[in-house]
Tab-separated table of C-alpha atoms and ligand atoms in Angstrom:
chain	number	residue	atom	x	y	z
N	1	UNK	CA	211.895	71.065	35.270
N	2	UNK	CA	210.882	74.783	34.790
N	3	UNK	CA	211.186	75.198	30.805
N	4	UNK	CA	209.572	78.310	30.638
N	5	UNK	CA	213.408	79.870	31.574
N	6	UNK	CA	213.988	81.830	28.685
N	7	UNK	CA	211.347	81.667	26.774
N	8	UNK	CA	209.206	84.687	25.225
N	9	UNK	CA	205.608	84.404	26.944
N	10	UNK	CA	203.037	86.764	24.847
N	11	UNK	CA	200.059	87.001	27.429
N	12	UNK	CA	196.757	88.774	25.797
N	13	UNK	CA	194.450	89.792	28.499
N	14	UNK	CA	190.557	89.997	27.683
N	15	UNK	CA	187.837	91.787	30.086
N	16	UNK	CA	186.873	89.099	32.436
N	17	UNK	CA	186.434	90.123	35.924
N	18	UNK	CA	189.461	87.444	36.220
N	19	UNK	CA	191.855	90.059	34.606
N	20	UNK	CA	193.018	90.934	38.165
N	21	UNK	CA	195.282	87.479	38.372
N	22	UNK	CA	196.800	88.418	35.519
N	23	UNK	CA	199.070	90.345	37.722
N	24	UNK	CA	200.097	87.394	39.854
N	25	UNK	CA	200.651	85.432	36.465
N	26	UNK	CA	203.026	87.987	35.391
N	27	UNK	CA	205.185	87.611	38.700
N	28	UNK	CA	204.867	84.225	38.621
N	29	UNK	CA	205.748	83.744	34.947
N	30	UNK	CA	208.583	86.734	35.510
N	31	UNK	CA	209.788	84.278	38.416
N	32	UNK	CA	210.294	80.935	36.404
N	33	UNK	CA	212.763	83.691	34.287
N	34	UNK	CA	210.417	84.204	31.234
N	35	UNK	CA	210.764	87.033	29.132
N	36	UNK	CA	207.154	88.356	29.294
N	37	UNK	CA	205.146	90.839	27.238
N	38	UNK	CA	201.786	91.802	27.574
N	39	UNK	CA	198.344	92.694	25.320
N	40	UNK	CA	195.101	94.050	26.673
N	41	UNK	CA	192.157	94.676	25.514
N	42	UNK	CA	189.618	97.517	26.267
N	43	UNK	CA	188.002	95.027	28.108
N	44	UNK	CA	190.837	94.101	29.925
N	45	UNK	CA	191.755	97.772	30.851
N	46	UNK	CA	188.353	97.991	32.136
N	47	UNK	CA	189.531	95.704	35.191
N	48	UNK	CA	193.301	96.452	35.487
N	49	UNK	CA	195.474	99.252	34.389
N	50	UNK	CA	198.332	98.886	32.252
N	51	UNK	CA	200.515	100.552	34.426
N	52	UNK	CA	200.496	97.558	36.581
N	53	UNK	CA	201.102	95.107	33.678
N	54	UNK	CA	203.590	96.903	32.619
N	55	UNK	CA	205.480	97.439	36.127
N	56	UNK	CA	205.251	93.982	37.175
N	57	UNK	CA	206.075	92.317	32.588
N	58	UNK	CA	208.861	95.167	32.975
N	59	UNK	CA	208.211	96.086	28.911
N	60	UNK	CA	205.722	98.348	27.577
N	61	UNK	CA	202.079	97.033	27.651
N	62	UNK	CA	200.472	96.562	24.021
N	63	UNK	CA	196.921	98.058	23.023
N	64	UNK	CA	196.433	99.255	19.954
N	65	UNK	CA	196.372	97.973	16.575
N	66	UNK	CA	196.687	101.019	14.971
N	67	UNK	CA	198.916	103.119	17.411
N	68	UNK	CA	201.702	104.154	15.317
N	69	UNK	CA	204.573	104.669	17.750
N	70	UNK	CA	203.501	100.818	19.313
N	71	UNK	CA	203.136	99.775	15.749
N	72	UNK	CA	206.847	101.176	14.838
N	73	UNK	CA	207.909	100.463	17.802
N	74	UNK	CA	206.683	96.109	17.498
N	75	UNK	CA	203.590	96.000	15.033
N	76	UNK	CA	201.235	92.811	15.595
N	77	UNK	CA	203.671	90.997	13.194
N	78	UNK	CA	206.503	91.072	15.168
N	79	UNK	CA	204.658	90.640	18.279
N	80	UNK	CA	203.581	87.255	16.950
N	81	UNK	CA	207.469	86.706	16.028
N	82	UNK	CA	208.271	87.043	19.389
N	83	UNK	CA	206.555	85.328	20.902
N	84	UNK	CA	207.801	81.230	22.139
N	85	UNK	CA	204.469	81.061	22.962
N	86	UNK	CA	200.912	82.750	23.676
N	87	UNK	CA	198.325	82.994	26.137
N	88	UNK	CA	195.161	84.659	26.414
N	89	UNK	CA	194.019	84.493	29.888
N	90	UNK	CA	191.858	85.189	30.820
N	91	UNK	CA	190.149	84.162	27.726
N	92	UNK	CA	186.447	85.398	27.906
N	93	UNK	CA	183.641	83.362	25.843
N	94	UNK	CA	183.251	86.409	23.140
N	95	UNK	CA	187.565	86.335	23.004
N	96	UNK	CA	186.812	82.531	22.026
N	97	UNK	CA	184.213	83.228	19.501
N	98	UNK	CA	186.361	85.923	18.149
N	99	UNK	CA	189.341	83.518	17.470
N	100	UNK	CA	187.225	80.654	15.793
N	101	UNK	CA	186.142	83.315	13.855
N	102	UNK	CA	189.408	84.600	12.805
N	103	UNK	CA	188.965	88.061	13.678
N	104	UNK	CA	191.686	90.606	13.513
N	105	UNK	CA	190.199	93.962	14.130
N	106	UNK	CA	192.327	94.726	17.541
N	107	UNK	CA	195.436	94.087	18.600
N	108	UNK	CA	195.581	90.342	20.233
N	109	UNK	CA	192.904	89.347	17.721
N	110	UNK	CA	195.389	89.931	15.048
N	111	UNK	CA	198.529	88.714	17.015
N	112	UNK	CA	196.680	85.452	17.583
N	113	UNK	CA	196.123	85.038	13.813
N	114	UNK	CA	199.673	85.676	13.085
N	115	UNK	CA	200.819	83.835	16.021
N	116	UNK	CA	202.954	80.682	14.678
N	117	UNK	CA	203.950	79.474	18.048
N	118	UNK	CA	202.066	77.138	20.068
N	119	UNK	CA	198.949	79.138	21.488
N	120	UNK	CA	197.057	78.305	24.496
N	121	UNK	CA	193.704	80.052	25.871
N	122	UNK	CA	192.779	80.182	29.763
N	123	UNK	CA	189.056	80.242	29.100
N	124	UNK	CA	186.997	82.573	32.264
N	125	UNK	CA	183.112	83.196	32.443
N	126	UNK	CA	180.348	82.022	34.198
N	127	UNK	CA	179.106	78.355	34.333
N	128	UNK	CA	176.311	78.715	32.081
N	129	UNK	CA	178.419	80.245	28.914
N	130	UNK	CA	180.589	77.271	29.232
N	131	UNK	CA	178.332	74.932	29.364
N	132	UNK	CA	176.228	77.008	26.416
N	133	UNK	CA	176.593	75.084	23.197
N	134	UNK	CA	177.886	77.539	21.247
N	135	UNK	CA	181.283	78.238	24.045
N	136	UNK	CA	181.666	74.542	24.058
N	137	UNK	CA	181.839	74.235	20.018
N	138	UNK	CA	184.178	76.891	19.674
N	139	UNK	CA	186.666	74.799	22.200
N	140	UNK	CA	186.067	71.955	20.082
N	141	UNK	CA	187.387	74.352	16.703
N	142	UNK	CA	189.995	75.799	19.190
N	143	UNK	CA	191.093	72.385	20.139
N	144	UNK	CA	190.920	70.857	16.770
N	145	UNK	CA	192.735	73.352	15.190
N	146	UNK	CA	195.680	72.715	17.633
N	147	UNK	CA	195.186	75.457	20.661
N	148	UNK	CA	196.053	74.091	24.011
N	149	UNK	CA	192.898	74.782	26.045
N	150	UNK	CA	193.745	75.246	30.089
N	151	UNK	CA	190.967	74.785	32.375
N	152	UNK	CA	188.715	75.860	33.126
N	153	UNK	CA	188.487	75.346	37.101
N	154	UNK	CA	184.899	74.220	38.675
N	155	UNK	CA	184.351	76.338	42.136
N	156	UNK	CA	182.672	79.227	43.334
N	157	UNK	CA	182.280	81.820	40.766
N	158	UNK	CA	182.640	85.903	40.986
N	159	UNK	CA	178.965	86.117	40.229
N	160	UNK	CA	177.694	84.094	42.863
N	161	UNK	CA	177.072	80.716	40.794
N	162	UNK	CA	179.211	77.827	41.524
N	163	UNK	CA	180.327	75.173	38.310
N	164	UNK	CA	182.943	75.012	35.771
N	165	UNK	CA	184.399	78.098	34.120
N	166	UNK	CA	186.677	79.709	36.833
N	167	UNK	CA	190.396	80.564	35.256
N	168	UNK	CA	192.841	78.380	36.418
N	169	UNK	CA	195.218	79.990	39.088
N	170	UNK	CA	197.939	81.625	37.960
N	171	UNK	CA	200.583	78.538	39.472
N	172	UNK	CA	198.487	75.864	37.363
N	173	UNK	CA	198.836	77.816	34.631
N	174	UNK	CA	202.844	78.357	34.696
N	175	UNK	CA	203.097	74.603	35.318
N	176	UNK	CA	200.761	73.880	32.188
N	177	UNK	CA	202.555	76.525	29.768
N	178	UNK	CA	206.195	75.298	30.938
N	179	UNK	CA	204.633	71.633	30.404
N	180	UNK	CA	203.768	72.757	26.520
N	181	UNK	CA	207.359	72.647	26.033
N	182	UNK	CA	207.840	69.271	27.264
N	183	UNK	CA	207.170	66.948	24.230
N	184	UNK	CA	209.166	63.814	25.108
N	185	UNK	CA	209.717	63.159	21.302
N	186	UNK	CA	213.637	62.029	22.052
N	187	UNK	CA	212.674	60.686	25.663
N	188	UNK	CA	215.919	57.918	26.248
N	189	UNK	CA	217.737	59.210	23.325
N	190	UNK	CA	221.518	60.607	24.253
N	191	UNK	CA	221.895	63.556	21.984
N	192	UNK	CA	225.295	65.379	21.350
N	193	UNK	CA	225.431	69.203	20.610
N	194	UNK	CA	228.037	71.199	19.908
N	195	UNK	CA	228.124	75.128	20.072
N	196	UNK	CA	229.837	78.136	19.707
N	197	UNK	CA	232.933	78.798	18.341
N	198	UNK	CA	236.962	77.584	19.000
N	199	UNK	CA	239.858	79.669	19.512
N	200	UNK	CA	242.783	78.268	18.072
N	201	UNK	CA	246.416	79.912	19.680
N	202	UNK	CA	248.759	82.312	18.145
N	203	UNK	CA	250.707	82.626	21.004
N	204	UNK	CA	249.856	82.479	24.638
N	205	UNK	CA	247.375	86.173	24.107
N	206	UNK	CA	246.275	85.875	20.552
N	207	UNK	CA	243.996	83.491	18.557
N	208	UNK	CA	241.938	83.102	15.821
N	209	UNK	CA	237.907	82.685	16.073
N	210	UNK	CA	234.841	83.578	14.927
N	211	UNK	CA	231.458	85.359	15.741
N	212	UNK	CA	229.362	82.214	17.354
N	213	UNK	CA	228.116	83.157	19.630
N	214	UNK	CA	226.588	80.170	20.713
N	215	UNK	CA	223.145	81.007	20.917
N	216	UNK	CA	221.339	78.518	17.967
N	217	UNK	CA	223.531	75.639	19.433
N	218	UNK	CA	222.347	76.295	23.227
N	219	UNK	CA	218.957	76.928	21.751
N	220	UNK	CA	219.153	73.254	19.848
N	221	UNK	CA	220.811	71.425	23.091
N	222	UNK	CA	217.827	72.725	24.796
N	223	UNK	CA	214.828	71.868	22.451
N	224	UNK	CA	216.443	68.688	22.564
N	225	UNK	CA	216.753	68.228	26.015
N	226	UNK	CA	212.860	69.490	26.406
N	227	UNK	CA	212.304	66.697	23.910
N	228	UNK	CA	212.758	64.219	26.746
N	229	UNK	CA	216.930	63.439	25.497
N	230	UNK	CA	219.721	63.237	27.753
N	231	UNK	CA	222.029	65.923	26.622
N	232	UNK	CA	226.003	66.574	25.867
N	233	UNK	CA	226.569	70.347	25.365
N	234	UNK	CA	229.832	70.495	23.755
N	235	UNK	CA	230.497	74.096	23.721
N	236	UNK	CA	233.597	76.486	22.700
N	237	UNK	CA	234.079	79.656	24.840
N	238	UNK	CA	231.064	81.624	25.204
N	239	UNK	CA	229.170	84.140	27.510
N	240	UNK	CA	225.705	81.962	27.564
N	241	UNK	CA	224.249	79.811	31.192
N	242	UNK	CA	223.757	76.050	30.845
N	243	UNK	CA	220.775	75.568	29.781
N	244	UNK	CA	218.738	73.703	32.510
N	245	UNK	CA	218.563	69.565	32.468
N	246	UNK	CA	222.177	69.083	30.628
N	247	UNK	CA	225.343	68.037	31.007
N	248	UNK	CA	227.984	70.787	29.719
N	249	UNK	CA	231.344	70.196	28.831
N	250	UNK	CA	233.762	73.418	27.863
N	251	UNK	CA	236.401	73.408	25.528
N	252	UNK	CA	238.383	75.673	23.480
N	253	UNK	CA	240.327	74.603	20.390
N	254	UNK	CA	238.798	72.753	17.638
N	255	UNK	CA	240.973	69.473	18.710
N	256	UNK	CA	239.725	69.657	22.348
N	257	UNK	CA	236.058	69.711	20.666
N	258	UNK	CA	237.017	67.057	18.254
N	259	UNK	CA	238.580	64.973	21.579
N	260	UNK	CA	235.271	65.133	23.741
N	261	UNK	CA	232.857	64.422	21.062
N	262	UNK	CA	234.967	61.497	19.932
N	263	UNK	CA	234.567	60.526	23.533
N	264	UNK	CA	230.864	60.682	23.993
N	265	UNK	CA	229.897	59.996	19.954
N	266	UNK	CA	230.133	56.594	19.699
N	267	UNK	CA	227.688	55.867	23.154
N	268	UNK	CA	225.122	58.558	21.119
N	269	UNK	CA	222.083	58.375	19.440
N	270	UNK	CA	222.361	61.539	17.470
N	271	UNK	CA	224.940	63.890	16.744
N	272	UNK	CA	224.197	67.607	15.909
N	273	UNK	CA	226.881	70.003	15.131
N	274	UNK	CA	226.162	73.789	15.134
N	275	UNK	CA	229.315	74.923	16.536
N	276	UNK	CA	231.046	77.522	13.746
N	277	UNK	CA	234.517	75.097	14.540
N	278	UNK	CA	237.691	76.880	12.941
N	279	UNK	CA	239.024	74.810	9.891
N	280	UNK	CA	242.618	75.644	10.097
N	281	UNK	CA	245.198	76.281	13.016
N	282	UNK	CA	248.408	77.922	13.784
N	283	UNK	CA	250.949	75.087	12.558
N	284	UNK	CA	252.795	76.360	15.488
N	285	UNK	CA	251.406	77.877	18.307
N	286	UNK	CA	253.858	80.069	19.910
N	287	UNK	CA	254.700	79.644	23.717
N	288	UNK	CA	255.882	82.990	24.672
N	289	UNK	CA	253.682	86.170	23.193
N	290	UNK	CA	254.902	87.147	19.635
N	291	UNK	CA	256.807	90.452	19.902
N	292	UNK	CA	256.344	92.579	16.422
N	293	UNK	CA	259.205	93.205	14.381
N	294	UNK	CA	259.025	92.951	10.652
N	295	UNK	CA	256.357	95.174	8.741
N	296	UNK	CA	254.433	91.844	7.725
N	297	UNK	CA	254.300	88.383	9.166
N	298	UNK	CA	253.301	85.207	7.957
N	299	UNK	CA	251.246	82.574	9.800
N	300	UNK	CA	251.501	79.099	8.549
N	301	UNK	CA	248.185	77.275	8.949
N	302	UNK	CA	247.174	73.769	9.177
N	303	UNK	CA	243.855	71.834	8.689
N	304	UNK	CA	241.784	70.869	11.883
N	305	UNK	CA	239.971	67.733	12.217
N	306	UNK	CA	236.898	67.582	10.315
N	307	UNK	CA	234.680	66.596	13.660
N	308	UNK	CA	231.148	66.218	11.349
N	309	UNK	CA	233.250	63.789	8.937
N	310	UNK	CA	234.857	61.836	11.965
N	311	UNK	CA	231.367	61.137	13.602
N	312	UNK	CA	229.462	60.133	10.454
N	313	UNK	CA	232.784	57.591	9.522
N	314	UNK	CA	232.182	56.213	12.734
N	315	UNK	CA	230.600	52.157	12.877
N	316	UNK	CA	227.324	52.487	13.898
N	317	UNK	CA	227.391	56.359	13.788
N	318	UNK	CA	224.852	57.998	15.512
N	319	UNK	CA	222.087	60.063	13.389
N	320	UNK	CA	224.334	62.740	12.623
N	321	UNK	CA	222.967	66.244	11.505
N	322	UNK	CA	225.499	69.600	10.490
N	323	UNK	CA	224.841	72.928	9.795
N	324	UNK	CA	225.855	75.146	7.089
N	325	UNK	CA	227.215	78.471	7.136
N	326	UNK	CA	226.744	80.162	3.854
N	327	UNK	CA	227.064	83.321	2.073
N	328	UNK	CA	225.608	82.587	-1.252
N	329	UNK	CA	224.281	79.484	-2.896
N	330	UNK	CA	222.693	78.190	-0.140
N	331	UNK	CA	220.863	74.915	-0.825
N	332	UNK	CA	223.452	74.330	-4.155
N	333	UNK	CA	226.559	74.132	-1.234
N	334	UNK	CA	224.497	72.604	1.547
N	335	UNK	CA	223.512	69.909	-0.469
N	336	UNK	CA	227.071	69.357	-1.661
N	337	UNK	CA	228.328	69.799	2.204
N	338	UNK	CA	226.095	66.921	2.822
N	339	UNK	CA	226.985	64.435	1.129
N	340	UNK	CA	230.963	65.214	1.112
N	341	UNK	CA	230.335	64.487	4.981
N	342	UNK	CA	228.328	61.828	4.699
N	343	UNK	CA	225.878	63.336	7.289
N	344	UNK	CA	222.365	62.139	7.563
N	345	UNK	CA	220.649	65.973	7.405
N	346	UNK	CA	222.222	69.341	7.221
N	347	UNK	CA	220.582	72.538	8.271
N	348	UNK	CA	222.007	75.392	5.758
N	349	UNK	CA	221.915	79.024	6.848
N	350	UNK	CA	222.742	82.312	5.580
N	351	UNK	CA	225.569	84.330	7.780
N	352	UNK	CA	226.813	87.954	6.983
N	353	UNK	CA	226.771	91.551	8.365
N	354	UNK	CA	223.272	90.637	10.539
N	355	UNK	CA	222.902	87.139	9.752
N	356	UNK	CA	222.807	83.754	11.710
N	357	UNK	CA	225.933	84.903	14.150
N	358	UNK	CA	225.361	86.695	17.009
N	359	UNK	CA	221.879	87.485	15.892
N	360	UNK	CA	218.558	86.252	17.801
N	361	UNK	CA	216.615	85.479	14.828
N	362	UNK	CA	217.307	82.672	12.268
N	363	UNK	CA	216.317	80.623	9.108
N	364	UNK	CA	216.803	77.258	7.924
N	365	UNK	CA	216.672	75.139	5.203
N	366	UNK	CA	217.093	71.603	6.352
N	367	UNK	CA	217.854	69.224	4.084
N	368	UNK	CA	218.116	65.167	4.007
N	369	UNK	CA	218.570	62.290	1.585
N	370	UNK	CA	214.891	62.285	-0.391
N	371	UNK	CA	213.612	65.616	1.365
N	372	UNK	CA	214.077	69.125	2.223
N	373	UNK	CA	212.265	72.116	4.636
N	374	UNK	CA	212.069	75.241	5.314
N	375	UNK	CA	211.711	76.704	8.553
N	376	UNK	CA	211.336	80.460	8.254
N	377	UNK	CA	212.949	83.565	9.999
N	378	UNK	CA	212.038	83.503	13.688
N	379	UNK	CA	213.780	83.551	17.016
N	380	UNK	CA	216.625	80.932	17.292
N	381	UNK	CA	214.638	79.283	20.676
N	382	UNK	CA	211.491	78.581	18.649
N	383	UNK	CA	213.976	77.537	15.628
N	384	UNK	CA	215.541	74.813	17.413
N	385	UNK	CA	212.421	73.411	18.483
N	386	UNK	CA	211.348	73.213	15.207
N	387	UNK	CA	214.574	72.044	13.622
N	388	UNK	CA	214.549	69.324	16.766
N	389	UNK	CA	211.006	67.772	15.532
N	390	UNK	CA	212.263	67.429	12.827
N	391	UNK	CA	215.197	65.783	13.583
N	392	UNK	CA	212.904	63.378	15.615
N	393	UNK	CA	210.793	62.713	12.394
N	394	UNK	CA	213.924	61.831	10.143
N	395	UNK	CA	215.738	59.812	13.283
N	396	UNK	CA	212.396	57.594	13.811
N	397	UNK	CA	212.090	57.007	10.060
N	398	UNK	CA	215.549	56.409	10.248
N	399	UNK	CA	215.235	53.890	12.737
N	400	UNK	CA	212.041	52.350	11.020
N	401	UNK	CA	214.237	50.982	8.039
N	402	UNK	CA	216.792	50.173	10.076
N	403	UNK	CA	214.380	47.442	11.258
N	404	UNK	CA	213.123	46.477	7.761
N	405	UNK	CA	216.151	46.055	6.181
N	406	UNK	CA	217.324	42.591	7.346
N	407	UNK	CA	213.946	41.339	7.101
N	408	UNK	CA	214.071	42.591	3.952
N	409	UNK	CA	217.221	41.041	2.894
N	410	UNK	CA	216.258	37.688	4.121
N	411	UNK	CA	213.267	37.680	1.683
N	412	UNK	CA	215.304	38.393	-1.369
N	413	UNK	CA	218.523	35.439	-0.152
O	501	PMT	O1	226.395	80.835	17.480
O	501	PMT	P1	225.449	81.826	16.833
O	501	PMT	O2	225.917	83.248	16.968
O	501	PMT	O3	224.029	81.628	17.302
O	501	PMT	O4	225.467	81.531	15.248
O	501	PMT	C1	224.945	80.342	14.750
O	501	PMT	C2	225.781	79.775	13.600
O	501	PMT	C3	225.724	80.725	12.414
O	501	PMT	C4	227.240	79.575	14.035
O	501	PMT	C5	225.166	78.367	13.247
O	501	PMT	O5	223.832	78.537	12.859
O	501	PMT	C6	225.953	77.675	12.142
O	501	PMT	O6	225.779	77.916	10.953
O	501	PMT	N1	226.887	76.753	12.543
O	501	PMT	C7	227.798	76.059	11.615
O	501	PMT	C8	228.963	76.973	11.312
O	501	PMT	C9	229.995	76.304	10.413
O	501	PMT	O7	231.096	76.074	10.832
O	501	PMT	O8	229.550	75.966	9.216
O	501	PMT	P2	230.493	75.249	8.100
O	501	PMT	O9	229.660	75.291	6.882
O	501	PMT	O10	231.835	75.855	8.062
O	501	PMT	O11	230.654	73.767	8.645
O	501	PMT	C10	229.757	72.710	8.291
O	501	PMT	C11	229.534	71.765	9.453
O	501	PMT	O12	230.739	71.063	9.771
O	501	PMT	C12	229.075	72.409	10.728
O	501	PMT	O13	228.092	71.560	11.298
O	501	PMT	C13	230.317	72.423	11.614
O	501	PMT	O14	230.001	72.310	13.003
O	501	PMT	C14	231.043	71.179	11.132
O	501	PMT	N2	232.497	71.252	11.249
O	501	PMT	C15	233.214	72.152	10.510
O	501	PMT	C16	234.590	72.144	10.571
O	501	PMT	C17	235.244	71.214	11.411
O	501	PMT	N3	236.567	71.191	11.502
O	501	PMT	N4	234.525	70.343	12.127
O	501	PMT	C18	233.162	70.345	12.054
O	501	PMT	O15	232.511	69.537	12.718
């Protein structure tokens, strides 16, 4: 499964005579349909131009840490934002020192420090500065402090030697950085998401809706399926693909939603509902269009099926998670939301002119029985990756008193 499709890949490029694959990494990582942006350094630009970065990334190469129009245009801050994940490859032995050392006095030096998302290096340089104590105790700090270390390759090197310390090619690298994604935390669980919003009918050409646009509950159907589950998309009409490895199912009103999640629900082990689903409906929806006559018309409206409520009444409901949609108050009404639905977790967010619909950034503050989190503005893919740990945590901890109970019980008879 390619589960790089999508995702933001921040590549920093040091000056290692192995500089010139980065081009065939781009391609490659342009191919398996990631969005790619790129950072040299002088180094770097020493072996390959920009120009061909920047042709191949199809975005403006980054340089400079103090370039004001690249600074305005994405400073290092946003940069790290961005990013679903970073490489540096290649990553050259003074590149690795500079990281442990927590440098920030160029461009990807700083990016890396501000980085949040996982970060992986693609260490290059000649056998004997790997094998030199001081390279190998920096991987160690690297690697302890949670960097994914690729390679290096052993073969024949560009300076005649042969040993470990090649970069790995570009294809083993793809495969690595798409397998980063894969962290089987919900491997043989059956997960239902639902996304987007419902139309409920006027008349045969009018409805009322709402701004979902789908993307955090694509983005959560995806982390989960990435997380090893087997996936239910239950989504309302929107422009988005299927995300790859899921099953999809299209709906449009808020009872054809409630219908096919009572359907699949009760065979699931967790339930998560981000889709913005309309609480009231046309009483009566009209069958031929509505001509206008009178200068005002009123539209009786009737309450939809609470679908949240209906899977957490269910026996044996499956871990069941909602969001919140908020304007003000936010962890106050969340809170309250929570346990008037009697919902396991609820992930509150802030919506308005430029917030949580249609935007690609987010925030959330998740909150369960005992606990709360907060997981801080980024881009809705990273979000829902975060928000599906998570999920994982509370579910298994869930699960792990599930067991206890009866034992317990038995003790106290
Ligand atoms: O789609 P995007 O543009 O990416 O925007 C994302 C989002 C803002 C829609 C998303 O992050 C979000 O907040 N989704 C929940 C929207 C919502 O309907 O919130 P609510 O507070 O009105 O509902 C609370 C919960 O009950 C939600 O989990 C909702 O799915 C569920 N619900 C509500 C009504 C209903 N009849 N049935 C439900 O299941």
């Amino acid at each position: 499964m390619n589960y790089l499709s999508g995702k933001h890949v921040l590549l920093g490029i040091t000056g290692g005579i192995a500089a010139y694959k980065a081009a065939e990494l781009v391609r490659l990582l342009r191919n398996a349909d990631a969005g790619v942006r790129v950072i040299m350094t002088a180094g770097a630009r020493e072996f390959i131009t920009p120009l061909t970065l920047q042709a191949l990334s199809g975005n403006p190469v980054h340089t400079d840490l103090l370039d004001s129009t690249a600074e305005a245009a994405m400073g290092h801050i946003e940069l790290a934002r961005w990013a679903d994940v970073l490489l540096v490859a290649p990553a050259t032995a003074d590149s690795l020192a500079r990281l442990v050392h927590g440098r920030a006095d160029d461009l990807l030096t700083a990016v890396c420090l501000a980085c949040e998302a996982p970060r992986a290096v693609a260490p290059a340089m000649n056998r004997a500065m790997w094998d030199n104590p001081a390279t190998r105790d920096n991987i160690s700090t690297l690697a302890a402090r949670g960097l994914h270390v690729l390679g290096p390759a052993t073969g024949e090197q560009a300076c005649g030697e042969t040993g470990p310390g090649r970069m790995l090619e570009p294809q083993a690298l793809v495969d690595q950085l798409s397998g980063l994604f894969r962290t089987g935390r919900l491997a043989g669980r059956r997960v239902v998401v639902t996304a987007g919003p419902t139309r409920e009918a006027i008349d045969p050409v009018r409805y009322i809706s709402n701004r979902s646009s789908g993307r955090m509950g694509f983005a959560v159907a995806r982390a989960a399926a990435e997380a090893g589950a087997d996936v239910t998309l239950v989504s309302g009409p929107v422009a988005l693909e299927t995300p790859p490895g899921l099953q999809r199912v299209d709906v449009t009103s808020a009872a054809d939603m409630h219908a096919a999640v009572m359907q699949r629900a009760p065979d699931s082990d967790i339930f998560i509902a981000v889709a913005a689903v309309a609480d009231y409906r046309p009483q009566a929806s009209a069958t031929q269009k509505i001509r206008k006559s009178e200068a005002t018309m009123e539209l009786l409206l009737e309450r939809n099926p609470d679908i949240l409520a209906d899977v957490a009444a269910l026996s044996g409901a499956p871990f069941t998670v909602g969001f919140a949609a908020e304007t003000e108050a936010l962890p106050e009404s969340a809170k309250n939301k929570r346990i008037a639905k009697g919902i396991d977790m609820i992930a509150a967010n802030l919506v308005g002119e430029g917030l949580g619909f249609e935007v690609d950034e987010n925030a959330l503050h998740v909150i369960w029985d005992g606990g709360e989190r907060e997981l801080p503005c980024t881009g809705k893919t990273r979000l829902a990756v975060q928000l599906v740990e998570l999920i994982a945590d509370r579910y298994d901890s869930r699960q792990t008193q599930d067991k206890v109970t009866p034992i317990n019980a038995k003790d106290t008879a």
